[in-house]
Coordinates of C-alpha atoms and ligand atoms in Angstrom, one line a residue:
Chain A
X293 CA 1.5 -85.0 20.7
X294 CA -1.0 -87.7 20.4
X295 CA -1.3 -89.7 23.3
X296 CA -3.0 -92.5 24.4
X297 CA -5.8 -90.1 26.3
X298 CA -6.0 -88.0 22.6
X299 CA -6.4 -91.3 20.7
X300 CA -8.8 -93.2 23.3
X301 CA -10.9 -89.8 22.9
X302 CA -11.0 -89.9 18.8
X303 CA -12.0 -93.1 19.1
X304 CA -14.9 -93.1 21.1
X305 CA -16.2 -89.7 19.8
X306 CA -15.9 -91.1 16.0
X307 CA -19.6 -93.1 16.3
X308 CA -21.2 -90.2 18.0
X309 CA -19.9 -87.8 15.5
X310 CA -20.8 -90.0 12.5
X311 CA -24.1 -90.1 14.4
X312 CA -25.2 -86.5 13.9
X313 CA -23.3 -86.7 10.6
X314 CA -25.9 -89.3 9.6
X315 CA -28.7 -88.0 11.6
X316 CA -28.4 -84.5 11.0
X317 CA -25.8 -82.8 8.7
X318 CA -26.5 -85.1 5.9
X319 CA -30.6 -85.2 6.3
X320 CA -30.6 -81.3 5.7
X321 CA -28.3 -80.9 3.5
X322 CA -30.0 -83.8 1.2
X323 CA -33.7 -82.6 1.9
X324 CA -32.8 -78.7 1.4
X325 CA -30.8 -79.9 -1.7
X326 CA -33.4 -81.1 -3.5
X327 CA -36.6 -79.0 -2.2
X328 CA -34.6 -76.2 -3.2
X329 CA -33.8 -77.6 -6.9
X330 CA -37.3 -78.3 -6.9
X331 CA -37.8 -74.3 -6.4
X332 CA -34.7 -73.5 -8.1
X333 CA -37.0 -75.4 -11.5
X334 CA -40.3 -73.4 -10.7
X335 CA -38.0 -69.5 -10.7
X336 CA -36.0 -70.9 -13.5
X337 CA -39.0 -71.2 -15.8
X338 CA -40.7 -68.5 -14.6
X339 CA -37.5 -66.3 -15.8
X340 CA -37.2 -68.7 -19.0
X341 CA -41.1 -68.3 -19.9
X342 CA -41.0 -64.2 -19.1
X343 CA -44.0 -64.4 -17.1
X344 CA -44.9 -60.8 -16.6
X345 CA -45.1 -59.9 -12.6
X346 CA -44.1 -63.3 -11.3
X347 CA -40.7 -62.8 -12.7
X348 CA -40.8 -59.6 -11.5
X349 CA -40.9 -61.9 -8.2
X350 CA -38.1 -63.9 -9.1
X351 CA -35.6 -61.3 -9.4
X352 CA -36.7 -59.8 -6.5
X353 CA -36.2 -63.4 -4.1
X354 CA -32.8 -63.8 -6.2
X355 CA -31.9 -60.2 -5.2
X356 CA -32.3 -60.6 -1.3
X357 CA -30.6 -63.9 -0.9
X358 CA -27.4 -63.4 -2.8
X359 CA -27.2 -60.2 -0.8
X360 CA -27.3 -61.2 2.4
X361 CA -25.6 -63.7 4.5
X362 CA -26.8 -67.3 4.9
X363 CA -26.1 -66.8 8.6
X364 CA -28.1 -63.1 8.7
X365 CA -30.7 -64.8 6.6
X366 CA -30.8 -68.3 9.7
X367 CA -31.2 -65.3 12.2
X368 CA -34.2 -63.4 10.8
X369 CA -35.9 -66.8 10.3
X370 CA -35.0 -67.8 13.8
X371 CA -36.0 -64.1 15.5
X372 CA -38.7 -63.2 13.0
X373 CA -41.1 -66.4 12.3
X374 CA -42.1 -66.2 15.8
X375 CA -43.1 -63.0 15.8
X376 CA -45.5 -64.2 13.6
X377 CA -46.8 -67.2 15.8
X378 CA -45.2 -69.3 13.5
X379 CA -43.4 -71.8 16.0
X380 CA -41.7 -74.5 14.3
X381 CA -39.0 -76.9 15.7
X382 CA -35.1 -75.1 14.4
X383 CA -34.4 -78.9 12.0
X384 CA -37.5 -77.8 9.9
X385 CA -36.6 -74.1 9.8
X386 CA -33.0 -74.8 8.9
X387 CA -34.3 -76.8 6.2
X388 CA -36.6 -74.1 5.2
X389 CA -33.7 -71.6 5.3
X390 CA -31.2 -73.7 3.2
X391 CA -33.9 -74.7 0.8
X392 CA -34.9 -70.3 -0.2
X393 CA -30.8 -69.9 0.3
X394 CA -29.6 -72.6 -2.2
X395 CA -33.0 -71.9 -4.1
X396 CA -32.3 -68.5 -5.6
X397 CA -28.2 -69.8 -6.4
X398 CA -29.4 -72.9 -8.3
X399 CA -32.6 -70.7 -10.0
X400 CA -30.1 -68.6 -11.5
X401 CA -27.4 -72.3 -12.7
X402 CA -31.1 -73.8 -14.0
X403 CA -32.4 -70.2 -15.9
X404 CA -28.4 -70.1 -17.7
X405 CA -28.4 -73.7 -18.6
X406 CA -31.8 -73.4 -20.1
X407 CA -30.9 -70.6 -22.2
X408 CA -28.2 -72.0 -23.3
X409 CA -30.2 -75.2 -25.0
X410 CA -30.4 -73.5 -28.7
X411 CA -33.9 -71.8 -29.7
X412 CA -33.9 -75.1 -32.7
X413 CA -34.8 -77.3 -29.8
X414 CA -37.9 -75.1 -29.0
X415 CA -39.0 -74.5 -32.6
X416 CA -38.3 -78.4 -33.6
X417 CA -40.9 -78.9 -31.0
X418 CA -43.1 -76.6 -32.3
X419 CA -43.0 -77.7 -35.3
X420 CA -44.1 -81.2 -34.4
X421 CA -46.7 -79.9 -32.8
X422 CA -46.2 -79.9 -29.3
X423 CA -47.2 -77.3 -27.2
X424 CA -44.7 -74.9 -24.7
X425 CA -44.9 -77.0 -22.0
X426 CA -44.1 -80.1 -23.1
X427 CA -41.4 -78.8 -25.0
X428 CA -39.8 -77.2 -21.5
X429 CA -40.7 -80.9 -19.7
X430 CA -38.9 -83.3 -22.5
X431 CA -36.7 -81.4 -24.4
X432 CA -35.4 -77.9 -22.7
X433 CA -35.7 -79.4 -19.5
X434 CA -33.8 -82.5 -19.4
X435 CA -30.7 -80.7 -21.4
X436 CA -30.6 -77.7 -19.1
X437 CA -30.7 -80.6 -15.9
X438 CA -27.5 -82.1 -18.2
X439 CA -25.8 -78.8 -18.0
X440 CA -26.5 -77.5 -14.6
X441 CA -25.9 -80.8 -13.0
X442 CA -21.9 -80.2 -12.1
X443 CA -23.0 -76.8 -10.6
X444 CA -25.9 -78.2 -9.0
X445 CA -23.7 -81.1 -7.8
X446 CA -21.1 -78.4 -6.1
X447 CA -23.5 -76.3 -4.6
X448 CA -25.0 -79.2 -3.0
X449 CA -21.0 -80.3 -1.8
X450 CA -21.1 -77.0 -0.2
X451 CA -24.6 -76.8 1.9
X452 CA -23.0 -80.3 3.4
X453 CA -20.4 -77.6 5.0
X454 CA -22.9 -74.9 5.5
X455 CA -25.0 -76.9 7.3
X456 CA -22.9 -76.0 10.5
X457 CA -24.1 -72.5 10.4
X458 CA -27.6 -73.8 11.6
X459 CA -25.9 -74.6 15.0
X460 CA -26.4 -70.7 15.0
X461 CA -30.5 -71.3 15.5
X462 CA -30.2 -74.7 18.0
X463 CA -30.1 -77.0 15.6
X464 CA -27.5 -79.6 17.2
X465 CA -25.8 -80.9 14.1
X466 CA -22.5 -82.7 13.7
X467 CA -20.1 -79.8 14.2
X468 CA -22.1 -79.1 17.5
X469 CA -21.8 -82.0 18.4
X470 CA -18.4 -82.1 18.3
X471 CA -17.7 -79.0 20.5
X472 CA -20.2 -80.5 23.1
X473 CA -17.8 -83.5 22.9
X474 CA -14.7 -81.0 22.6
X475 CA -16.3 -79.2 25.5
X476 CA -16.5 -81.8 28.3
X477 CA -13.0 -83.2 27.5
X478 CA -11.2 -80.0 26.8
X479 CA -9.5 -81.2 24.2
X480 CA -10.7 -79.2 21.1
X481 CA -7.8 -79.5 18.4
X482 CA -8.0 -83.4 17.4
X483 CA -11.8 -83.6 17.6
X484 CA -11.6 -80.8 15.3
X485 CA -9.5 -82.1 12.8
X486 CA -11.7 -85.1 13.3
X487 CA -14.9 -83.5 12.6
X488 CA -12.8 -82.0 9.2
X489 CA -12.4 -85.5 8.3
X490 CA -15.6 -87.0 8.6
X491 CA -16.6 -84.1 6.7
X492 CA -14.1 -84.7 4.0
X493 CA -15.2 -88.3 4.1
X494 CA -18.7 -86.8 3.1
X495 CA -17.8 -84.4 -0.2
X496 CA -15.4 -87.3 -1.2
X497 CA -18.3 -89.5 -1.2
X498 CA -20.5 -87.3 -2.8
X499 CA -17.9 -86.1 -5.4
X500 CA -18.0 -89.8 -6.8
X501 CA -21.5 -89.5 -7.0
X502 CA -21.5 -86.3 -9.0
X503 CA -18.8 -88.6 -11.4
X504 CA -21.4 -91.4 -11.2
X505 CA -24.3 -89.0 -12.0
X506 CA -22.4 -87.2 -14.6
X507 CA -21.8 -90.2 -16.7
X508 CA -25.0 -91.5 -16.3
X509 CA -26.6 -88.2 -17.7
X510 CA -23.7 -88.3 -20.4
X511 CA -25.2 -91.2 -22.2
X512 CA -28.1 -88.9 -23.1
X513 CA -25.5 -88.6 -26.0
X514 CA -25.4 -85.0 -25.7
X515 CA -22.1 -83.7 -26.6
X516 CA -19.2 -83.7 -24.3
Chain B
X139 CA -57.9 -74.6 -55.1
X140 CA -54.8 -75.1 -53.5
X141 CA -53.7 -76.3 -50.4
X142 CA -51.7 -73.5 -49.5
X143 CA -51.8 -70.1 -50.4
X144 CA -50.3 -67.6 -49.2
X145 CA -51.2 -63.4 -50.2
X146 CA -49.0 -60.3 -49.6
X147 CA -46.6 -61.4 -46.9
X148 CA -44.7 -58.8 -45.0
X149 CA -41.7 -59.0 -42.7
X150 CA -39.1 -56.7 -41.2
X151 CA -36.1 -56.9 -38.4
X152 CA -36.4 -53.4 -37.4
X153 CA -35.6 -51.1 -40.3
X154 CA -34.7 -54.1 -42.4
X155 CA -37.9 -55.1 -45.0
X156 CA -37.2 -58.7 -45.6
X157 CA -40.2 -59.7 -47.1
X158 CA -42.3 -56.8 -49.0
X159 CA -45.2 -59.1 -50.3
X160 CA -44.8 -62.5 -51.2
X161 CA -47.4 -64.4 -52.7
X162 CA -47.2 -68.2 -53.1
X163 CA -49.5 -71.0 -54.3
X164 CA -49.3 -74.6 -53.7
X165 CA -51.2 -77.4 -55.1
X166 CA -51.7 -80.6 -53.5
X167 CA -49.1 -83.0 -54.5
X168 CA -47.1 -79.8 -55.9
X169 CA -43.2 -79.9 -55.3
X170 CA -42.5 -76.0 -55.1
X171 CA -38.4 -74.8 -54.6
X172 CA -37.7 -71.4 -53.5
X173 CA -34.3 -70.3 -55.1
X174 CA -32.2 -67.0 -54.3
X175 CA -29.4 -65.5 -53.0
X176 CA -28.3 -65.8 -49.6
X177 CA -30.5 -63.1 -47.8
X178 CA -33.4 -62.9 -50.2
X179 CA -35.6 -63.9 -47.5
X180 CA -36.1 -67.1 -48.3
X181 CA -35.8 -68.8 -44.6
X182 CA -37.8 -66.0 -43.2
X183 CA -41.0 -66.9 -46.0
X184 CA -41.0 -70.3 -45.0
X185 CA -40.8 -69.7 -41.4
X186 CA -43.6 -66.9 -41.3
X187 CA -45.9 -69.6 -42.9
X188 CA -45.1 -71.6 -40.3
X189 CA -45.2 -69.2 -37.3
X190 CA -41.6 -69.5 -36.2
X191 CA -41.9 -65.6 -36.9
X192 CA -44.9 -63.3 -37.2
X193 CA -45.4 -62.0 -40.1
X194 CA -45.9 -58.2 -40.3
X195 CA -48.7 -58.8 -42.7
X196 CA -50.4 -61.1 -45.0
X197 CA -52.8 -64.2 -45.2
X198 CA -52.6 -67.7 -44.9
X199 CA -54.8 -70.4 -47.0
X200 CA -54.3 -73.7 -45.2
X201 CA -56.2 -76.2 -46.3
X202 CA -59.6 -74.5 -47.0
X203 CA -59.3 -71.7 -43.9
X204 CA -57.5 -68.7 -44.1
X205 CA -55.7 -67.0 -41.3
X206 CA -54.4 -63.7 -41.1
X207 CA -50.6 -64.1 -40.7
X208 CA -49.6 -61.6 -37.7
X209 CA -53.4 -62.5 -36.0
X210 CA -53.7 -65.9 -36.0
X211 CA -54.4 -67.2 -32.7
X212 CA -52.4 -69.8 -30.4
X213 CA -54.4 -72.3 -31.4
X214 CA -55.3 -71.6 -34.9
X215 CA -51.0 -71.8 -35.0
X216 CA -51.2 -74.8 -33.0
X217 CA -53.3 -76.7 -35.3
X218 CA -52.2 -75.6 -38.4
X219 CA -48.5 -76.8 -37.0
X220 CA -50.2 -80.1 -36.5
X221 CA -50.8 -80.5 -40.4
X222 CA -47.5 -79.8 -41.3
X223 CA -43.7 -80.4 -41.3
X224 CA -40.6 -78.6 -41.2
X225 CA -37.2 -79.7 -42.0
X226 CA -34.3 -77.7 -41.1
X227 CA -30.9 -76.6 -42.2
X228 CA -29.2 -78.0 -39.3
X229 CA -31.4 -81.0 -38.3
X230 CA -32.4 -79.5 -34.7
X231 CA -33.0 -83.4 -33.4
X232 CA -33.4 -83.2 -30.0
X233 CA -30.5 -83.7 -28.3
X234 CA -31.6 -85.5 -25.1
X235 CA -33.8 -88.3 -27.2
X236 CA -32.2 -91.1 -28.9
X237 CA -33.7 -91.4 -32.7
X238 CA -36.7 -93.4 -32.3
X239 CA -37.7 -90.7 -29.3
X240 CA -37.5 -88.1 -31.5
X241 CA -39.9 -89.6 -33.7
X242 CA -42.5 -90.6 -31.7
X243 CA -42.3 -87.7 -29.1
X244 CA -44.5 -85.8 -31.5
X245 CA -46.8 -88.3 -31.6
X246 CA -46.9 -89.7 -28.0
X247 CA -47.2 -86.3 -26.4
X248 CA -48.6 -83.6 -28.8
X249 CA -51.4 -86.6 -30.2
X250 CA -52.0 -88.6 -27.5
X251 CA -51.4 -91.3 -29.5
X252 CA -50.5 -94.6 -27.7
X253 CA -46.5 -95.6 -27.3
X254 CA -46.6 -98.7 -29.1
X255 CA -49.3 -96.9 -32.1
X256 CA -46.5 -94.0 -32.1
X257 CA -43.3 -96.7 -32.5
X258 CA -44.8 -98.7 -35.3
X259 CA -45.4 -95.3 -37.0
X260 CA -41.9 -94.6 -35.9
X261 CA -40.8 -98.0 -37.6
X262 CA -42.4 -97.5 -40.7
X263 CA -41.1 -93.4 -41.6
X264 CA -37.3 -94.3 -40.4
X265 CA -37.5 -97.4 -42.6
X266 CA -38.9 -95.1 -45.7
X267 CA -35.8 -92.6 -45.0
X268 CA -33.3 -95.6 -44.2
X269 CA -32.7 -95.0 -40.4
X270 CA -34.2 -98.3 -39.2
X271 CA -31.0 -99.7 -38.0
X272 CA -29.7 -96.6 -36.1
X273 CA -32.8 -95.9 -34.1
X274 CA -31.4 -96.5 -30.6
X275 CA -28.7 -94.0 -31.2
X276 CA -28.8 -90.5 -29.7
X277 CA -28.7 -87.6 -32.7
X278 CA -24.7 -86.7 -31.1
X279 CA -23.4 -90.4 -32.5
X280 CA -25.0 -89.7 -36.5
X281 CA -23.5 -88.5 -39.2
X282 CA -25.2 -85.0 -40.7
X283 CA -26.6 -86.7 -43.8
X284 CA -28.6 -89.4 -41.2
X285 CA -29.9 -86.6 -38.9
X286 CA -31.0 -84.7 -41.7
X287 CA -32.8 -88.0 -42.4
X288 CA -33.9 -88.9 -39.2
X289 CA -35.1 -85.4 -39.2
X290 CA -37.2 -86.3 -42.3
X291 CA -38.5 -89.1 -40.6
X292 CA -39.6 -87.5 -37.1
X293 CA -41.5 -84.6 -39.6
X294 CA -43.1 -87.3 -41.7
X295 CA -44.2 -89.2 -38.9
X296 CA -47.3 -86.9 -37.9
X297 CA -48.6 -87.4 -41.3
X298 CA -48.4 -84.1 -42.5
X299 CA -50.4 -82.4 -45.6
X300 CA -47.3 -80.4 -46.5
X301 CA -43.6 -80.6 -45.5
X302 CA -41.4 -77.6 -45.4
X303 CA -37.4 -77.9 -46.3
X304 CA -35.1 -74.7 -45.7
X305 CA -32.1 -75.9 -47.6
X306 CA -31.9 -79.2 -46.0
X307 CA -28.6 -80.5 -47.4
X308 CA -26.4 -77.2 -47.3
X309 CA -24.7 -78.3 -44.3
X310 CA -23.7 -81.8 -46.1
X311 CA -21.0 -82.8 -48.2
X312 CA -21.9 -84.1 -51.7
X313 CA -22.1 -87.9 -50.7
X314 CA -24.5 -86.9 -47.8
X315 CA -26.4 -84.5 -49.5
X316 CA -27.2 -86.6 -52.3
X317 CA -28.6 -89.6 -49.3
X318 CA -30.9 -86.7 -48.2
X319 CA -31.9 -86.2 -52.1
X320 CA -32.9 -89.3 -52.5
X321 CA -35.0 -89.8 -49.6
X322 CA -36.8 -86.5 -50.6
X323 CA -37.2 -87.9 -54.1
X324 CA -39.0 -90.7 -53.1
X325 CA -41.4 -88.9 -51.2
X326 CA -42.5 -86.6 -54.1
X327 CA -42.7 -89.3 -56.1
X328 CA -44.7 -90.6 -53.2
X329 CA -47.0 -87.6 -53.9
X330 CA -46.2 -85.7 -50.7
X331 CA -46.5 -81.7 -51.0
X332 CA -43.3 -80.1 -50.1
X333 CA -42.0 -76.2 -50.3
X334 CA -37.8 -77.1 -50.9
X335 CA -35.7 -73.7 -49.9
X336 CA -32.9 -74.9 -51.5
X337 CA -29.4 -74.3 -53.7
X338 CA -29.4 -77.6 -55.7
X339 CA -29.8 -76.8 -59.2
X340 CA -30.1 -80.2 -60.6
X341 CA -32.8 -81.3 -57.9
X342 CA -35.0 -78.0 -58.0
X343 CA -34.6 -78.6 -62.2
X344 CA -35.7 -82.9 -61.6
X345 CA -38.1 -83.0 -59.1
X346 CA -39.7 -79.2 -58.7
X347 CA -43.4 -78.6 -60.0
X348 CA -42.8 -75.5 -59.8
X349 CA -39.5 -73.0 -59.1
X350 CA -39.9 -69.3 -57.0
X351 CA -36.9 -67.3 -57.8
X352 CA -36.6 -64.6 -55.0
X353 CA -34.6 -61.7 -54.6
X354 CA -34.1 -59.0 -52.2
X355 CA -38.1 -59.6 -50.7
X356 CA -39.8 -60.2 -53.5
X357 CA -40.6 -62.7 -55.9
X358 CA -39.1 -61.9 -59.3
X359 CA -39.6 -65.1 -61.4
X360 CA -41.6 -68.0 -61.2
X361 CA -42.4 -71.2 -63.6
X362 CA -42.4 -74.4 -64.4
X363 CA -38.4 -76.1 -64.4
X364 CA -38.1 -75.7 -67.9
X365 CA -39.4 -72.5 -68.6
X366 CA -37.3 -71.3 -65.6
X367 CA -34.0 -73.0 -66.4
X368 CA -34.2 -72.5 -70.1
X369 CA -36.0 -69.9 -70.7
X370 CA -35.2 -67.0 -67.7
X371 CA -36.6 -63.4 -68.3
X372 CA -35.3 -62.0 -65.5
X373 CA -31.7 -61.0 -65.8
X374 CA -31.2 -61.4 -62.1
X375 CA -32.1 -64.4 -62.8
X376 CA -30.0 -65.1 -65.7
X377 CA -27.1 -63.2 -63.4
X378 CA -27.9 -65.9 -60.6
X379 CA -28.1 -69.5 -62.6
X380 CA -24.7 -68.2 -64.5
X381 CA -23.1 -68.2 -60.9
X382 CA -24.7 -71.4 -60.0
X383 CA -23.6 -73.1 -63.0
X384 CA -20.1 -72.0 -62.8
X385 CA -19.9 -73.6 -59.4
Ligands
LIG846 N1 -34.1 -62.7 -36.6 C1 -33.6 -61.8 -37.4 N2 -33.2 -60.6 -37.0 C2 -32.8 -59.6 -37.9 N3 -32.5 -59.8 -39.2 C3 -32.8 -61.0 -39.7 C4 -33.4 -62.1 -38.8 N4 -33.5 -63.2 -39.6 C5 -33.2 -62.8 -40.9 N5 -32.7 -61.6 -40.9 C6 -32.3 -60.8 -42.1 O1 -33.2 -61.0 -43.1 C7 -32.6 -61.2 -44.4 C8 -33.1 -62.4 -45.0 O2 -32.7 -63.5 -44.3 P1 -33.1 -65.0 -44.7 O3 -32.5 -65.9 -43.6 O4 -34.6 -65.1 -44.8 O5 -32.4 -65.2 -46.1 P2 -32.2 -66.5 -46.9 O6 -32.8 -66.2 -48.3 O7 -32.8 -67.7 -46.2 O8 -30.7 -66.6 -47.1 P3 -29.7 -67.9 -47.1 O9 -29.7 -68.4 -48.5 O10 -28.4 -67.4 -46.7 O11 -30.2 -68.9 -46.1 C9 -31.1 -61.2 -44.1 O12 -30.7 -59.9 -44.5 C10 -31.0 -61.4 -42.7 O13 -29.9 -60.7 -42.1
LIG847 MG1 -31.9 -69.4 -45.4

C-alpha cells in the first residue's frame, strides 16, 4: 500500500504541516487557553463572591455556550460581527471564539474547585486580619488553581483538536492545510493519518507538561 | 474596666436558639475557659465575638468601644479582627503556604508591614511556640500537635490584645495535646489575655482566672477555679465535672 510516491509525499508534506501546526494550531490554542482561564478566574469569582446582577451575568454566558455548538457558536461570530462593522481578520476571531467557548467550561472547573477549598481557609484569613480579596488572591486562589489544574490541563488538550473547527471561518490552520496538500495530490488517506500524528505528537507533548505542571504545583504540599 | 465585655448575646440557626444571652467579662491579662457539653454553644460565643457569625443580638466592649454585635460595620469588624487572635480546633493553616508563609502573610499583606520586618516577627513567635526548625515545611508534612502550634504562632504574630482558643487540643492525642498545653501556658504566664473553649479539666483548673460553665445557651456558673471545681452549685454542673472526672 505504501509506495514510494505515498512515502515521498509524507515526507515532503511533514515540514509544511508542522508549519501550520507551529504557526497556527498551537498559537490559538495556547493564546485562547489562557485568555480564556484568565476569564474563566474573573466568572469564577464573580459566582464564588455572589455578586448580585453580575452573576446573574455569569450564569447567563455559561448557559449559551454549553448549549450551543462550538462550530454554531464560530458561525455567528463569523456571519454576525460584520453586521456590526466589526471586521476583524478570522485568526483573531477564532481566538476570540475559543477564548468565550473554553471560558464558560473552565469558569464552571475554577467556581467548583474554589468551593471546594474549606470555609477554615476563608475564616483563618479573617481572622488574621486580611480582607476578602486578599484572602481569594493568596489562599482560595492558589488551592482552587491546584485543583482545577488536571481539568484545566484537559480542556486545554482538547481546544489543540478543536482548533480544526476554525477552518469553518477561513482560518487556514494545520488540518486545512493538510487537505490543501491532500487536495493537489489526491492522495487523502496517509496525509490524514499523518495530520493524526502530528496531532498526537502535540497532546503527548502537552500531557507531559500537565505531569510536569502537576508535580510542580504538588509541592505546595497540599494533600495528594 | 475590662478589655472585653460582651452583654446579652443572641444567636439562632433557624428555629434553633443557641445562644439566649450570654454575658462575659474579661480583664486584661485574664485567662477565661469556657466549659460545657458538646452543643452548649460554646464555639458559636466565641465565634459571634469574633464575627465568624452574626450575632442576632448583643454588644461588644473591645477595648474601650462598643459595637453592637449584628450592626457592626465592615470595618469596625475589620479592625477589631486586627486586635485579636483566633485559634481553631482543626488548625485551618493555609494549605498552599509553607509555615513561615502562614505567619507572615498576616502581617505582609493585611499590615503592610515590610517582608523582612514580618519574618523576624515570624522568627521570634515560632521560636516562642517551638516551630523554628520546621518553618520551611508546608502545614500537609506536620504533625497535629505542630500545626496547632504553628497556628499559635501565625495568631500571635499580629500582636494581638486577646487570643481566642475553641478547644484547641481536642483533635490531639495526649502527647500532642499536652505540647500545645504548654505553649499556651507559657503565654499566660506571659500575661497574654486569652478566652480557652476547652475540655481539659486540669488546664482550665491550673491556668484559668476565671471558668464559664455553659449549658444549653446560657451561662449557668461562673468563678474562680477553685470555687468552681470545689465548690459547684449548680447540679449541672456537679452532673458535668462527675462525667469529666470519670474519664
Ligand atoms: N452553622 C450552624 N447551623 C446550624 N446549627 C448550628 C450551626 N453551628 C452550630 N449549630 C448548632 O448550635 C448548637 C451549638 O453548637 P456549638 O458548636 O456552638 O456547640 P459547642 O458548645 O461548641 O459544642 P462542642 O463542645 O461539641 O464543640 C449545636 O446544637 C449545633 O448543632
Ligand atoms: Mg465547639
Amino acid at each position: 500500500m505504501i509506495n514510494e510516491n505515498t512515502m515521498e509525499l509524507l515526507l515532503s508534506s511533514f515540514p509544511k504541516i508542522l508549519e501550520y501546526g507551529l504557526k497556527v494550531t498551537l498559537p490559538l490554542a495556547a493564546i485562547a487557553f489562557i485568555l480564556s482561564t484568565v476569564l474563566a478566574v474573573i466568572v469564577a469569582m464573580i459566582q464564588y463572591a455572589k455578586v448580585p446582577i453580575l452573576k446573574q451575568i455569569c450564569r447567563f454566558y455559561i448557559w449559551i455556550i454549553r448549549g450551543t455548538p462550538l462550530l454554531v457558536q464560530l458561525m455567528v461570530a463569523f456571519y454576525g460581527l460584520p453586521l456590526f462593522g466589526i471586521s476583524i481578520n478570522p485568526f483573531l476571531m477564532a481566538v476570540i471564539v475559543f477564548t468565550i467557548n473554553e471560558g464558560a467550561y473552565s469558569a464552571e472547573t475554577m467556581r467548583a474547585a474554589m468551593e471546594a477549598v474549606p470555609a477554615g481557609q476563608m475564616e483563618a484569613g479573617y481572622c488574621v486580619g486580611m480582607g476578602y480579596m486578599q484572602i481569594i488572591w493568596h489562599v482560595i486562589l492558589p488551592q482552587a488553581f491546584r485543583t482545577a489544574f488536571p481539568s484545566l490541563f484537559n480542556a486545554l488538550i482538547s481546544m489543540v483538536k478543536d482548533t480544526s473547527l476554525a477552518s469553518s471561518i477561513t482560518v487556514v490552520e494545520m488540518f486545512t492545510r493538510t487537505k490543501q496538500i491532500a487536495g493537489q495530490s489526491y492522495n487523502y488517506l496517509p496525509l490524514y493519518i499523518e495530520v493524526a500524528v502530528v496531532y498526537l505528537l502535540f497532546c503527548t507533548i502537552l500531557t507531559y507538561l500537565q505531569k510536569r505542571g502537576e508535580n510542580f504545583l504538588g509541592s505546595y504540599g497540599v494533600r495528594k | 474596666m475590662g478589655l472585653l465585655e460582651v452583654t446579652n448575646v443572641h444567636k439562632s440557626f433557624g428555629d434553633t436558639q443557641v445562644l439566649k444571652g450570654i454575658n462575659l467579662k474579661v480583664d486584661k491579662g485574664q485567662v477565661v475557659s469556657v466549659l460545657g457539653p458538646s452543643g452548649s454553644g460554646k464555639t458559636t460565643l466565641l465565634r459571634c465575638i469574633n464575627f465568624l457569625e452574626t450575632a442576632d443580638e448583643g454588644y461588644l466592649n473591645f477595648d474601650g468601644n462598643s459595637y453592637h454585635l449584628p450592626k457592626a460595620s465592615k470595618k469596625n469588624i475589620a479592625d477589631i479582627r486586627k486586635e485579636t487572635g483566633f485559634v481553631f480546633q482543626n488548625y485551618n493553616l493555609f494549605a498552599n503556604k509553607t509555615v513561615l508563609k502562614n505567619v507572615t502573610l498576616g502581617l505582609t499583606s493585611a499590615r503592610k508591614i515590610p517582608a523582612k520586618e514580618a519574618e523576624k516577627k515570624a522568627y521570634d513567635t515560632l521560636k516562642k511556640v517551638g516551630m523554628l526548625e520546621h518553618m520551611d515545611k508546608y502545614p500537609s508534612q506536620l504533625s497535629g500537635g505542630q500545626q496547632q502550634r504553628v497556628a499559635i504562632a501565625r495568631a500571635l504574630a499580629t500582636d494581638p490584645k486577646i487570643l481566642y482558643f475553641d478547644e484547641p487540643t481536642s483533635a490531639l492525642d495526649p502527647q500532642l495535646t499536652a505540647e500545645v498545653l504548654d505553649v499556651m501556658r507559657d503565654l499566660a504566664k506571659d500575661g497574654m489575655t486569652m478566652i480557652v473553649v476547652t475540655h481539659e479539666m486540669s488546664f482550665a483548673r491550673e491556668v484559668s482566672s476565671h471558668i464559664v460553665f455553659m449549658a444549653d445557651g446560657v451561662i449557668v456558673e461562673e468563678g474562680t477555679p477553685t470555687e468552681f471545681f470545689e465548690n459547684p452549685k449548680n447540679s449541672i454542673t456537679r452532673d458535668f465535672l462527675r462525667l469529666t472526672s470519670v474519664e
